[in-house]
Amino acid sequence: MTNSPEIAKLGAEAVRLQRDGQLDDAERLYQHILAEDPHNSEARHMLGVLRLQQDRAVEALEILDVLVTEKYATADMRTHHGLVLHALGRNDEALADFERALELKPANPMTLLYRGNVLLALGRAAQALESYEHLLERIPNYAEAWFRHGTALWRMERPEAALASYDRALGFDPGHFEALFNRGTVLLKLEHYDDAFAAYEKARALAPNHSHVLGTAASALLNRCDFARWAEYRDLAVDGVRKGSAVIAPLTFLPFCDDGALRRLCSERFAADQVPHPPAPLWTGTRDRHPRIRIAYLSADFRQHATAELIAGLIERHDRERFEVTAISFGADDSSPMRLRLTKAFDHFLDVRERGDAKIARLLREGEFDIAVDLKGHTESARCGILAHRPCPVQVNYLGYPGTVAPWLDYVIGDAVALPFDHQPFYSEQIIHLPHSYQVNDSTRAIPIQTLSRNASGLPRDGFVFCCFNAAWKIAPAMFDVWLRLLAAVPGSVLWLLEDNPAMPGNLKHAAAARGVDPARLVFAPRVPPAEHLARHRLADLFLDTLPYNAHTTASDALWAGLPVITCLGAQFDGRVAGSLLHAMGIRVGDAFAWRI
């Protein structure tokens, strides 16, 4: 019966139905074939594949386990067996299957694709790239292979090359959602925000209900200062969080919404997406006793970065008789003076970039660290999955992210102004206070004595210079309107802003013109080294803060350089940091002066 024309015809029809997604009808035909011929290997094989398509991987494995041990097992059977193991998270075993399948059928395109995918899952991006390249030698117009090729390059931190691969994928399949989405992500990283937004908009048109695309598009919009669609995206973001239909990075959500309850919902959904199934705690209540308390600081920013500028002095001043401090660094080494300073400041500096979350968590547990301090929260390059393993008795959210992060963190550090205790309902962590401003600063920063001129910086010699060096994404339309009214009220004045990215100046100048203000009164300062940046603050007359997200490090910079800062006390933590800094200087602040945007 196995080779009968009738069985062959039924088998071909079943495969067609399966390919078209008519899985129930296909299953009925496979069961019919197996009732007639229980040993029909191809029907058993395809039934196993069908079980995988039905998200019944365990049942699929039971079927394919038997097949791959039989004398006439094919390369395709072995490949699908590996695919099932991959679905079950057994990636090392899956890789062995793919290698065996390639021995049976060298350069099999399907096997090369899946082998690359499992190598990516194992963190072996360079080897994955080789697998995709072998595949593309055989099928150069295969869009999915180009997409995966781009993903491997992205993991290898080669964004321009990844972008080219995504473009190749889209050239062969313009409707490839993942390629469009990832293309937007690469452009976002490269700070090509106009192009990133366009890519995300195309992706949204293809999959409007996709849970992640709204948040990524919103991030591009904020960074490019697109005020024409700002309110539209704010409403979409708030609605998406309220309904639970969108996964939005909390840092993207904060500038749109200062409702504490909605912010907590946003963070909880994002954390659940990052860590869908929190693992069993590594720390089980044991008491580790050491001569000194062991503190681990976790960050990707032990380099030339705002967080590092704030925290370097703190690390150097830890009481070494009582504390042993270790850096857990999972970010790039930029070989900067700040990187060198920090490596010297810590008792131990561990570069763990190449390790997975679970391995880093085990390192913390085996090192018997008493306190883990997360300096990233929900900011770029954060890895909240590390502390989800609960490796330490005390786990703290500090400095990097001004909001709630995840239930596996015990405390969030604030102060009475920035994070009052009555904000506790908006946090899964318990709020604790430092006696003054929670934001630590480095008192050793020197401001170079150099001759700077307004003329060289594009500023008027005599006009009043309003200044704001905050990131572009913090500038909300309502606050921009206030700034423009100030310009209108002070003849000859200018607004001096940080040129955060190439898209920002043109969009803000367009917004100023639309509001009846000469765009020439907006002056943009390029990025320069930290010392030079501090020095040029002296050319300005007044620093204007943003809402709902304040100046943080930027407020410290201005105050350190002697530039007065004017702020409003916002509704939530991120909108109260500049007020906290001013309060620490002895300047009275209070909710009587709060303003909600």
Coordinates of C-alpha atoms in Angstrom, one line a residue:
M1 CA 0.0 0.0 0.0
T2 CA 2.9 2.4 0.7
N3 CA 3.7 2.9 -2.9
S4 CA 0.2 2.6 -4.3
P5 CA -1.0 5.5 -6.5
E6 CA -4.0 6.1 -4.2
I7 CA -1.8 6.6 -1.1
A8 CA 0.6 8.8 -3.1
K9 CA -2.3 10.9 -4.3
L10 CA -3.7 11.3 -0.7
G11 CA -0.2 12.1 0.6
A12 CA 0.2 14.9 -2.0
E13 CA -3.2 16.4 -1.2
A14 CA -2.4 16.3 2.6
V15 CA 0.9 18.1 2.0
R16 CA -1.0 20.8 -0.1
L17 CA -3.6 21.3 2.7
Q18 CA -0.8 21.5 5.3
R19 CA 1.1 24.0 3.2
D20 CA -2.1 26.1 2.9
G21 CA -2.7 26.1 6.6
Q22 CA -5.7 23.7 6.5
L23 CA -4.2 21.6 9.3
D24 CA -7.4 19.7 10.4
D25 CA -8.1 18.6 6.9
A26 CA -4.5 17.6 6.4
E27 CA -4.5 15.6 9.6
R28 CA -7.6 13.6 8.6
L29 CA -5.8 12.5 5.4
Y30 CA -2.6 11.6 7.2
Q31 CA -4.7 9.5 9.7
H32 CA -6.5 7.9 6.8
I33 CA -3.1 7.0 5.2
L34 CA -1.8 5.6 8.5
A35 CA -4.9 3.5 9.1
E36 CA -4.2 1.9 5.7
D37 CA -0.5 1.7 6.1
P38 CA 0.7 2.2 9.8
H39 CA 4.4 2.2 8.7
N40 CA 4.1 4.9 6.1
S41 CA 7.2 6.9 7.1
E42 CA 6.3 10.0 5.1
A43 CA 2.8 10.3 6.6
R44 CA 4.3 9.8 10.1
H45 CA 6.9 12.4 9.3
M46 CA 4.5 15.0 8.1
L47 CA 2.1 14.3 10.9
G48 CA 5.0 15.1 13.3
V49 CA 5.6 18.4 11.4
L50 CA 1.9 19.2 11.7
R51 CA 2.0 18.7 15.4
L52 CA 4.7 21.2 15.6
Q53 CA 2.6 23.6 13.6
Q54 CA -0.2 23.1 16.1
D55 CA 2.2 24.1 19.0
R56 CA 2.2 20.5 20.2
A57 CA 5.9 20.1 20.2
V58 CA 6.0 17.3 22.8
E59 CA 3.7 15.1 20.7
A60 CA 5.7 16.0 17.6
L61 CA 8.9 14.8 19.3
E62 CA 7.3 11.5 20.2
I63 CA 6.5 10.9 16.5
L64 CA 9.9 12.1 15.2
D65 CA 12.0 10.4 17.9
V66 CA 11.0 7.1 16.4
L67 CA 11.5 8.0 12.8
V68 CA 15.1 9.3 13.2
T69 CA 16.2 6.0 14.7
E70 CA 14.9 4.0 11.7
K71 CA 17.1 2.7 8.9
Y72 CA 15.6 4.9 6.2
A73 CA 15.5 8.2 8.1
T74 CA 16.0 11.1 5.7
A75 CA 17.8 14.4 6.1
D76 CA 14.4 16.2 6.2
M77 CA 13.2 14.0 9.1
R78 CA 16.4 14.7 11.0
T79 CA 16.0 18.4 10.3
H80 CA 12.4 18.5 11.5
H81 CA 13.4 16.5 14.6
G82 CA 16.0 19.3 15.3
L83 CA 13.4 22.0 14.7
V84 CA 11.1 20.4 17.3
L85 CA 14.0 20.3 19.8
H86 CA 14.7 23.9 19.1
A87 CA 11.1 24.7 19.8
L88 CA 11.5 22.9 23.2
G89 CA 14.6 25.0 24.0
R90 CA 17.0 22.0 23.6
N91 CA 19.2 23.9 21.2
D92 CA 22.5 21.9 21.6
E93 CA 20.6 18.7 20.7
A94 CA 18.9 20.5 17.8
L95 CA 22.3 21.6 16.5
A96 CA 23.5 18.1 16.5
D97 CA 20.5 17.0 14.5
F98 CA 21.1 19.7 11.9
E99 CA 24.8 18.7 11.6
R100 CA 23.7 15.1 11.1
A101 CA 21.2 16.1 8.5
L102 CA 23.8 18.0 6.5
E103 CA 26.0 14.9 6.5
L104 CA 23.0 13.1 4.9
K105 CA 22.2 15.9 2.5
P106 CA 25.0 18.5 2.2
A107 CA 24.0 22.1 1.6
N108 CA 20.3 21.3 2.2
P109 CA 18.7 24.8 2.2
M110 CA 16.1 24.1 4.8
T111 CA 18.7 22.6 7.1
L112 CA 21.1 25.5 6.6
L113 CA 18.4 27.9 7.5
Y114 CA 17.4 26.2 10.7
R115 CA 21.0 25.5 11.6
G116 CA 21.7 29.3 11.4
N117 CA 18.6 30.0 13.5
V118 CA 19.7 27.6 16.3
L119 CA 23.2 29.0 16.2
L120 CA 21.8 32.5 16.7
A121 CA 19.8 31.2 19.7
L122 CA 23.0 29.8 21.1
G123 CA 24.7 33.2 20.7
R124 CA 27.0 32.0 18.0
A125 CA 26.2 34.7 15.5
A126 CA 29.4 34.4 13.4
Q127 CA 28.7 30.7 12.7
A128 CA 25.1 31.4 12.0
L129 CA 26.2 34.0 9.4
E130 CA 28.3 31.3 7.7
S131 CA 25.3 29.0 7.6
Y132 CA 23.1 31.7 6.0
E133 CA 25.8 32.5 3.5
H134 CA 26.1 28.9 2.4
L135 CA 22.3 28.9 1.9
L136 CA 22.4 32.2 -0.1
E137 CA 25.0 30.7 -2.4
R138 CA 22.4 28.2 -3.4
I139 CA 19.3 30.4 -3.4
P140 CA 20.5 34.0 -3.7
N141 CA 16.9 35.4 -4.0
Y142 CA 15.7 33.8 -0.7
A143 CA 14.2 36.7 1.3
E144 CA 14.0 34.8 4.6
A145 CA 17.7 33.9 4.4
W146 CA 18.7 37.5 3.7
F147 CA 16.5 38.5 6.7
R148 CA 18.3 36.0 9.0
H149 CA 21.6 37.1 7.5
G150 CA 20.9 40.6 8.6
T151 CA 19.9 39.5 12.1
A152 CA 23.2 37.7 12.5
L153 CA 25.1 40.8 11.4
W154 CA 23.1 42.9 13.8
R155 CA 24.0 40.5 16.7
M156 CA 27.6 40.9 15.6
E157 CA 27.2 44.7 16.0
R158 CA 27.6 45.4 12.3
P159 CA 24.5 47.6 11.8
E160 CA 25.3 49.0 8.4
A161 CA 25.9 45.5 7.0
A162 CA 22.7 44.3 8.7
L163 CA 20.8 47.2 7.1
A164 CA 22.1 46.1 3.6
S165 CA 20.9 42.6 4.2
Y166 CA 17.4 43.7 5.3
D167 CA 17.2 45.8 2.2
R168 CA 18.1 42.7 0.1
A169 CA 15.3 40.8 1.9
L170 CA 12.8 43.5 1.2
G171 CA 13.9 43.7 -2.4
F172 CA 12.8 40.1 -2.9
D173 CA 9.8 40.3 -0.5
P174 CA 8.6 43.9 0.1
G175 CA 5.9 42.6 2.5
H176 CA 8.4 40.9 4.8
F177 CA 7.2 42.4 8.2
E178 CA 10.2 41.2 10.2
A179 CA 12.7 42.7 7.8
L180 CA 10.9 46.0 7.8
F181 CA 10.7 46.0 11.6
N182 CA 14.3 45.1 12.1
R183 CA 15.3 47.6 9.4
G184 CA 13.6 50.3 11.5
T185 CA 15.4 49.0 14.6
V186 CA 18.9 49.3 12.9
L187 CA 18.0 52.8 11.7
L188 CA 16.9 53.7 15.2
K189 CA 20.3 52.6 16.5
L190 CA 22.1 54.5 13.9
E191 CA 20.0 57.6 14.8
H192 CA 18.5 57.9 11.3
Y193 CA 15.1 58.6 12.9
D194 CA 13.3 59.9 9.9
D195 CA 14.1 56.7 8.0
A196 CA 13.4 54.5 11.0
F197 CA 10.0 56.1 11.5
A198 CA 9.2 55.5 7.8
A199 CA 10.2 51.8 8.1
Y200 CA 8.1 51.3 11.2
E201 CA 5.1 53.0 9.6
K202 CA 5.3 50.5 6.7
A203 CA 5.6 47.7 9.2
R204 CA 2.5 49.0 11.1
A205 CA 0.6 49.1 7.8
L206 CA 1.4 45.4 7.3
A207 CA 0.6 44.3 10.8
P208 CA -1.3 47.1 12.6
N209 CA -2.1 44.8 15.6
H210 CA 1.5 43.7 16.2
S211 CA 2.2 44.3 19.9
H212 CA 5.7 45.8 19.5
V213 CA 5.5 48.0 16.4
L214 CA 3.6 50.9 17.9
G215 CA 6.2 51.4 20.6
T216 CA 9.2 51.3 18.3
A217 CA 7.5 53.8 15.9
A218 CA 6.7 56.1 18.8
S219 CA 10.4 56.0 19.9
A220 CA 11.5 57.1 16.4
L221 CA 8.8 59.9 16.4
L222 CA 10.0 61.2 19.8
N223 CA 13.6 61.3 18.8
R224 CA 12.9 63.1 15.5
C225 CA 10.7 65.7 17.3
D226 CA 7.7 65.1 15.0
F227 CA 5.2 67.4 16.7
A228 CA 2.7 67.0 13.8
R229 CA 1.9 63.4 14.9
W230 CA 3.0 63.6 18.5
A231 CA -0.6 63.8 20.0
E232 CA -1.7 61.0 17.7
Y233 CA 1.0 58.7 18.9
R234 CA 0.5 59.7 22.5
D235 CA -3.2 58.7 22.3
L236 CA -2.3 55.4 20.6
A237 CA 0.3 54.6 23.2
V238 CA -1.9 55.4 26.2
D239 CA -4.7 53.4 24.6
G240 CA -2.4 50.5 23.9
V241 CA -1.1 50.3 27.4
R242 CA -4.6 50.7 28.9
K243 CA -6.0 47.9 26.8
G244 CA -2.9 45.7 27.1
S245 CA -2.6 45.5 23.3
A246 CA 0.9 47.1 23.0
V247 CA 4.3 46.3 24.5
I248 CA 6.0 49.7 24.7
A249 CA 9.4 50.3 26.2
P250 CA 8.7 52.2 29.4
L251 CA 11.3 54.9 28.6
T252 CA 9.3 55.6 25.4
F253 CA 6.1 55.8 27.3
L254 CA 7.2 58.2 30.0
P255 CA 7.3 61.4 27.8
F256 CA 3.8 60.7 26.6
C257 CA 2.1 60.0 29.9
D258 CA 2.6 61.0 33.5
D259 CA -0.1 58.8 35.0
G260 CA 1.6 56.7 37.6
A261 CA -0.8 53.8 37.4
L262 CA -0.6 53.5 33.6
R263 CA 3.2 53.8 33.7
R264 CA 3.2 50.8 36.1
L265 CA 1.0 48.8 33.7
C266 CA 3.4 49.7 30.9
S267 CA 6.4 48.5 32.9
E268 CA 4.7 45.3 34.0
R269 CA 3.7 44.3 30.5
F270 CA 7.2 45.1 29.2
A271 CA 8.9 43.1 31.9
A272 CA 6.6 40.2 31.3
D273 CA 7.4 40.3 27.6
Q274 CA 11.1 40.4 28.4
V275 CA 10.9 37.5 30.9
P276 CA 7.7 35.6 30.2
H277 CA 8.4 32.8 32.7
P278 CA 10.5 34.1 35.6
P279 CA 12.9 31.2 36.6
A280 CA 13.1 29.7 40.1
P281 CA 15.1 31.9 42.5
L282 CA 18.8 31.1 42.8
W283 CA 18.9 32.7 46.3
T284 CA 16.8 30.6 48.6
G285 CA 17.2 32.4 51.9
T286 CA 20.7 31.4 52.9
R287 CA 22.8 33.9 54.9
D288 CA 26.3 34.4 53.5
R289 CA 28.7 36.0 55.9
H290 CA 31.7 37.9 54.7
P291 CA 34.0 40.4 56.4
R292 CA 32.6 43.0 54.0
I293 CA 29.2 43.5 52.4
R294 CA 29.5 42.5 48.7
I295 CA 27.8 44.8 46.3
A296 CA 27.4 44.2 42.5
Y297 CA 26.6 47.2 40.2
L298 CA 25.0 46.0 37.0
S299 CA 25.2 48.2 33.9
A300 CA 26.0 48.4 30.2
D301 CA 27.2 52.0 30.7
F302 CA 30.6 51.7 32.4
R303 CA 32.0 53.9 29.7
Q304 CA 31.7 57.5 28.5
H305 CA 28.0 57.8 29.4
A306 CA 25.8 60.0 31.6
T307 CA 25.4 57.3 34.3
A308 CA 29.1 56.8 34.5
E309 CA 29.7 60.5 34.9
L310 CA 27.3 60.6 37.8
I311 CA 28.5 57.4 39.6
A312 CA 32.3 57.4 39.2
G313 CA 32.9 59.4 42.3
L314 CA 30.5 57.3 44.4
I315 CA 32.3 54.1 43.5
E316 CA 35.7 55.7 44.4
R317 CA 34.3 56.8 47.8
H318 CA 32.8 53.5 48.9
D319 CA 34.0 52.6 52.4
R320 CA 36.3 49.7 51.6
E321 CA 36.5 48.6 55.2
R322 CA 32.7 47.8 55.0
F323 CA 32.0 47.2 51.3
E324 CA 33.5 45.2 48.5
V325 CA 32.2 46.6 45.2
T326 CA 32.1 44.8 41.8
A327 CA 31.2 46.0 38.4
I328 CA 29.1 43.6 36.3
S329 CA 29.6 45.1 32.9
F330 CA 27.5 43.9 29.9
G331 CA 28.2 46.9 27.6
A332 CA 30.8 47.8 25.1
D333 CA 34.3 48.8 26.1
D334 CA 34.9 52.2 24.5
S335 CA 38.5 52.5 25.8
S336 CA 37.6 56.0 27.1
P337 CA 39.2 57.7 30.1
M338 CA 35.9 57.1 32.0
R339 CA 36.2 53.3 31.3
L340 CA 39.7 53.3 32.6
R341 CA 38.7 55.3 35.7
L342 CA 35.9 52.9 36.5
T343 CA 38.0 49.8 36.1
K344 CA 40.3 51.2 38.6
A345 CA 37.5 52.4 41.0
F346 CA 35.9 49.0 41.5
D347 CA 37.5 46.2 43.6
H348 CA 36.6 43.9 40.7
F349 CA 35.5 44.7 37.2
L350 CA 33.9 41.8 35.4
D351 CA 33.2 42.1 31.6
V352 CA 30.3 39.6 31.0
R353 CA 29.1 40.7 27.6
E354 CA 29.5 37.3 26.1
R355 CA 27.5 35.5 28.8
G356 CA 23.8 34.9 28.9
D357 CA 21.4 36.2 31.6
A358 CA 21.3 32.8 33.4
K359 CA 25.1 32.5 33.5
I360 CA 25.5 36.0 34.9
A361 CA 22.9 35.3 37.5
R362 CA 24.8 32.1 38.6
L363 CA 28.0 34.2 38.7
L364 CA 26.3 36.5 41.2
R365 CA 24.9 33.7 43.3
E366 CA 28.2 31.7 43.3
G367 CA 30.0 35.0 44.2
E368 CA 27.7 35.3 47.2
F369 CA 26.8 38.9 46.5
D370 CA 24.7 40.5 49.2
I371 CA 23.3 43.4 47.2
A372 CA 22.7 43.8 43.4
V373 CA 22.2 47.3 42.2
D374 CA 20.6 47.6 38.7
L375 CA 21.7 50.8 37.1
K376 CA 19.8 50.2 33.8
G377 CA 16.1 49.6 34.6
H378 CA 14.3 49.8 31.3
T379 CA 16.8 51.9 29.4
E380 CA 18.7 50.9 26.3
S381 CA 20.8 47.7 26.5
A382 CA 19.2 46.8 29.8
R383 CA 19.1 43.1 30.7
C384 CA 16.4 42.7 33.3
G385 CA 16.4 39.0 32.8
I386 CA 19.6 38.7 34.9
L387 CA 18.0 39.7 38.2
A388 CA 14.8 37.8 37.3
H389 CA 16.8 34.8 38.5
R390 CA 16.9 36.3 41.9
P391 CA 20.6 35.7 42.6
C392 CA 21.0 38.1 45.5
P393 CA 19.2 38.6 48.8
V394 CA 18.7 42.3 48.1
Q395 CA 18.1 43.7 44.6
V396 CA 17.9 47.4 44.0
N397 CA 16.7 49.8 41.3
Y398 CA 18.9 52.9 41.3
L399 CA 19.8 55.9 39.1
G400 CA 19.5 54.6 35.6
Y401 CA 15.7 54.5 35.2
P402 CA 13.3 56.8 37.1
G403 CA 10.3 54.5 37.4
T404 CA 9.2 51.0 38.5
V405 CA 11.0 48.1 36.8
A406 CA 10.0 44.6 37.9
P407 CA 8.8 42.6 40.8
W408 CA 12.1 40.8 41.3
L409 CA 13.6 44.1 42.5
D410 CA 13.1 44.8 46.2
Y411 CA 13.8 48.6 46.5
V412 CA 13.9 51.7 44.4
I413 CA 16.1 54.5 45.7
G414 CA 14.7 58.1 45.6
D415 CA 14.4 61.1 47.9
A416 CA 11.6 63.1 49.5
V417 CA 11.3 65.5 46.5
A418 CA 11.9 63.2 43.5
L419 CA 10.0 60.2 44.8
P420 CA 7.6 60.9 47.7
F421 CA 6.4 57.9 49.7
D422 CA 2.8 58.5 48.5
H423 CA 3.9 57.3 45.1
Q424 CA 4.3 53.8 46.4
P425 CA 1.2 52.5 44.6
F426 CA 3.0 53.1 41.3
Y427 CA 5.9 50.9 42.2
S428 CA 6.4 47.2 42.7
E429 CA 9.7 48.0 44.5
Q430 CA 9.6 49.5 48.0
I431 CA 10.5 53.2 48.0
I432 CA 13.5 54.1 50.1
H433 CA 15.0 57.6 50.5
L434 CA 18.5 59.1 50.6
P435 CA 18.6 62.1 52.9
H436 CA 19.4 64.6 50.1
S437 CA 19.1 64.3 46.4
Y438 CA 19.0 60.7 45.2
Q439 CA 21.1 61.6 42.2
V440 CA 24.7 61.3 43.1
N441 CA 27.3 63.5 41.3
D442 CA 31.0 63.5 40.7
S443 CA 32.6 66.4 42.6
T444 CA 36.0 66.0 40.8
R445 CA 34.8 67.2 37.3
A446 CA 36.9 70.1 36.1
I447 CA 35.6 72.8 33.8
P448 CA 38.4 73.8 31.5
I449 CA 39.5 77.4 31.5
Q450 CA 39.2 78.2 27.9
T451 CA 38.1 81.2 25.9
L452 CA 34.7 80.5 24.3
S453 CA 32.8 83.0 22.2
R454 CA 29.2 83.2 21.5
N455 CA 30.0 84.1 17.9
A456 CA 31.9 80.8 17.4
S457 CA 28.9 78.9 18.8
G458 CA 26.4 80.7 16.6
L459 CA 24.9 82.7 19.4
P460 CA 24.2 86.5 19.5
R461 CA 26.8 88.6 21.3
D462 CA 24.2 90.6 23.4
G463 CA 20.9 88.7 23.2
F464 CA 19.5 86.6 26.0
V465 CA 20.4 82.9 25.5
F466 CA 17.8 80.4 26.8
C467 CA 19.4 77.0 26.8
C468 CA 18.2 73.3 27.0
F469 CA 20.7 70.5 26.4
N470 CA 18.2 67.7 27.1
A471 CA 17.8 64.8 24.7
A472 CA 15.4 65.4 21.8
W473 CA 12.9 62.8 23.0
K474 CA 12.2 64.8 26.1
I475 CA 11.0 67.9 24.2
A476 CA 7.1 67.8 24.3
P477 CA 5.1 70.1 22.1
A478 CA 3.4 71.9 25.0
M479 CA 6.8 72.8 26.6
F480 CA 8.2 73.8 23.2
D481 CA 5.2 76.2 22.9
V482 CA 6.2 77.8 26.3
W483 CA 9.7 78.2 25.0
L484 CA 8.5 80.0 21.9
R485 CA 6.3 82.3 23.9
L486 CA 9.4 83.2 25.9
L487 CA 11.3 84.0 22.7
A488 CA 8.4 86.2 21.6
A489 CA 8.4 88.0 24.9
V490 CA 12.2 88.7 25.0
P491 CA 13.4 90.5 21.8
G492 CA 16.7 89.4 20.5
S493 CA 16.7 86.2 22.6
V494 CA 17.5 82.7 21.2
L495 CA 16.9 79.1 22.2
W496 CA 20.1 77.0 22.3
L497 CA 19.4 73.3 22.0
L498 CA 21.6 70.2 21.8
E499 CA 21.8 68.9 18.2
D500 CA 20.8 65.4 19.4
N501 CA 20.4 63.8 15.9
P502 CA 20.3 64.9 12.3
A503 CA 16.5 64.8 12.0
M504 CA 15.8 67.0 15.1
P505 CA 16.9 70.6 13.9
G506 CA 14.8 70.6 10.7
N507 CA 11.7 69.3 12.5
L508 CA 12.0 71.8 15.3
K509 CA 12.7 74.7 12.9
H510 CA 9.6 73.7 10.9
A511 CA 7.6 73.6 14.2
A512 CA 8.8 77.1 15.1
A513 CA 7.9 78.5 11.7
A514 CA 4.5 77.0 12.0
R515 CA 4.0 78.8 15.3
G516 CA 5.1 82.2 13.9
V517 CA 8.7 82.2 15.3
D518 CA 11.7 82.8 13.1
P519 CA 13.5 79.4 12.9
A520 CA 16.8 81.3 13.0
R521 CA 16.2 82.0 16.7
L522 CA 16.8 78.3 17.3
V523 CA 20.5 77.5 17.6
F524 CA 21.8 73.9 17.7
A525 CA 24.9 72.9 19.6
P526 CA 26.8 69.9 18.2
R527 CA 28.0 67.1 20.4
V528 CA 31.5 67.7 21.8
P529 CA 33.7 66.1 24.5
P530 CA 32.3 66.3 28.1
A531 CA 34.8 69.0 29.3
E532 CA 34.1 71.2 26.4
H533 CA 30.4 70.7 26.8
L534 CA 30.6 71.8 30.4
A535 CA 32.5 74.9 29.5
R536 CA 30.1 76.1 26.9
H537 CA 27.3 76.3 29.4
R538 CA 28.9 79.6 30.5
L539 CA 27.7 81.2 27.2
A540 CA 24.0 80.8 28.1
D541 CA 21.9 82.8 30.5
L542 CA 19.2 80.4 31.7
F543 CA 18.6 76.6 31.4
L544 CA 15.0 75.8 30.6
D545 CA 13.9 72.3 31.8
T546 CA 11.4 69.9 30.1
L547 CA 8.3 68.1 31.3
P548 CA 7.0 65.5 31.9
Y549 CA 10.6 64.2 31.8
N550 CA 13.1 66.6 33.5
A551 CA 16.8 67.2 33.0
H552 CA 18.7 64.7 35.1
T553 CA 22.5 64.6 34.3
T554 CA 21.9 67.6 32.1
A555 CA 20.6 69.6 35.1
S556 CA 23.7 68.6 37.1
D557 CA 25.9 69.7 34.2
A558 CA 24.3 73.1 34.1
L559 CA 24.4 73.7 37.8
W560 CA 28.0 72.5 38.0
A561 CA 28.9 75.0 35.3
G562 CA 27.1 77.8 37.2
L563 CA 24.2 78.1 34.8
P564 CA 20.8 78.7 36.6
V565 CA 18.2 76.1 36.0
I566 CA 14.4 76.8 36.0
T567 CA 12.2 73.8 36.3
C568 CA 8.7 72.7 37.1
L569 CA 7.9 69.9 39.6
G570 CA 6.3 67.2 37.6
A571 CA 3.8 64.5 38.6
Q572 CA 6.2 61.6 38.7
F573 CA 9.8 60.7 39.5
D574 CA 11.4 61.6 36.1
G575 CA 9.6 65.0 36.3
R576 CA 11.0 65.9 39.7
V577 CA 14.7 65.2 39.5
A578 CA 15.8 68.8 38.6
G579 CA 13.6 70.0 41.5
S580 CA 15.3 67.5 43.8
L581 CA 18.7 68.8 42.8
L582 CA 17.7 72.4 43.4
H583 CA 16.2 71.4 46.8
A584 CA 19.6 69.8 47.7
M585 CA 21.1 73.2 46.9
G586 CA 18.8 74.9 49.4
I587 CA 16.3 76.3 46.9
R588 CA 12.7 75.9 48.0
V589 CA 10.6 73.7 45.8
G590 CA 7.1 72.3 46.4
D591 CA 4.0 70.9 44.9
A592 CA 2.5 74.4 44.9
F593 CA 4.7 75.0 41.8
A594 CA 3.9 71.7 40.1
W595 CA 2.7 71.8 36.6
R596 CA 1.2 68.9 34.7
I597 CA 1.7 68.6 31.0

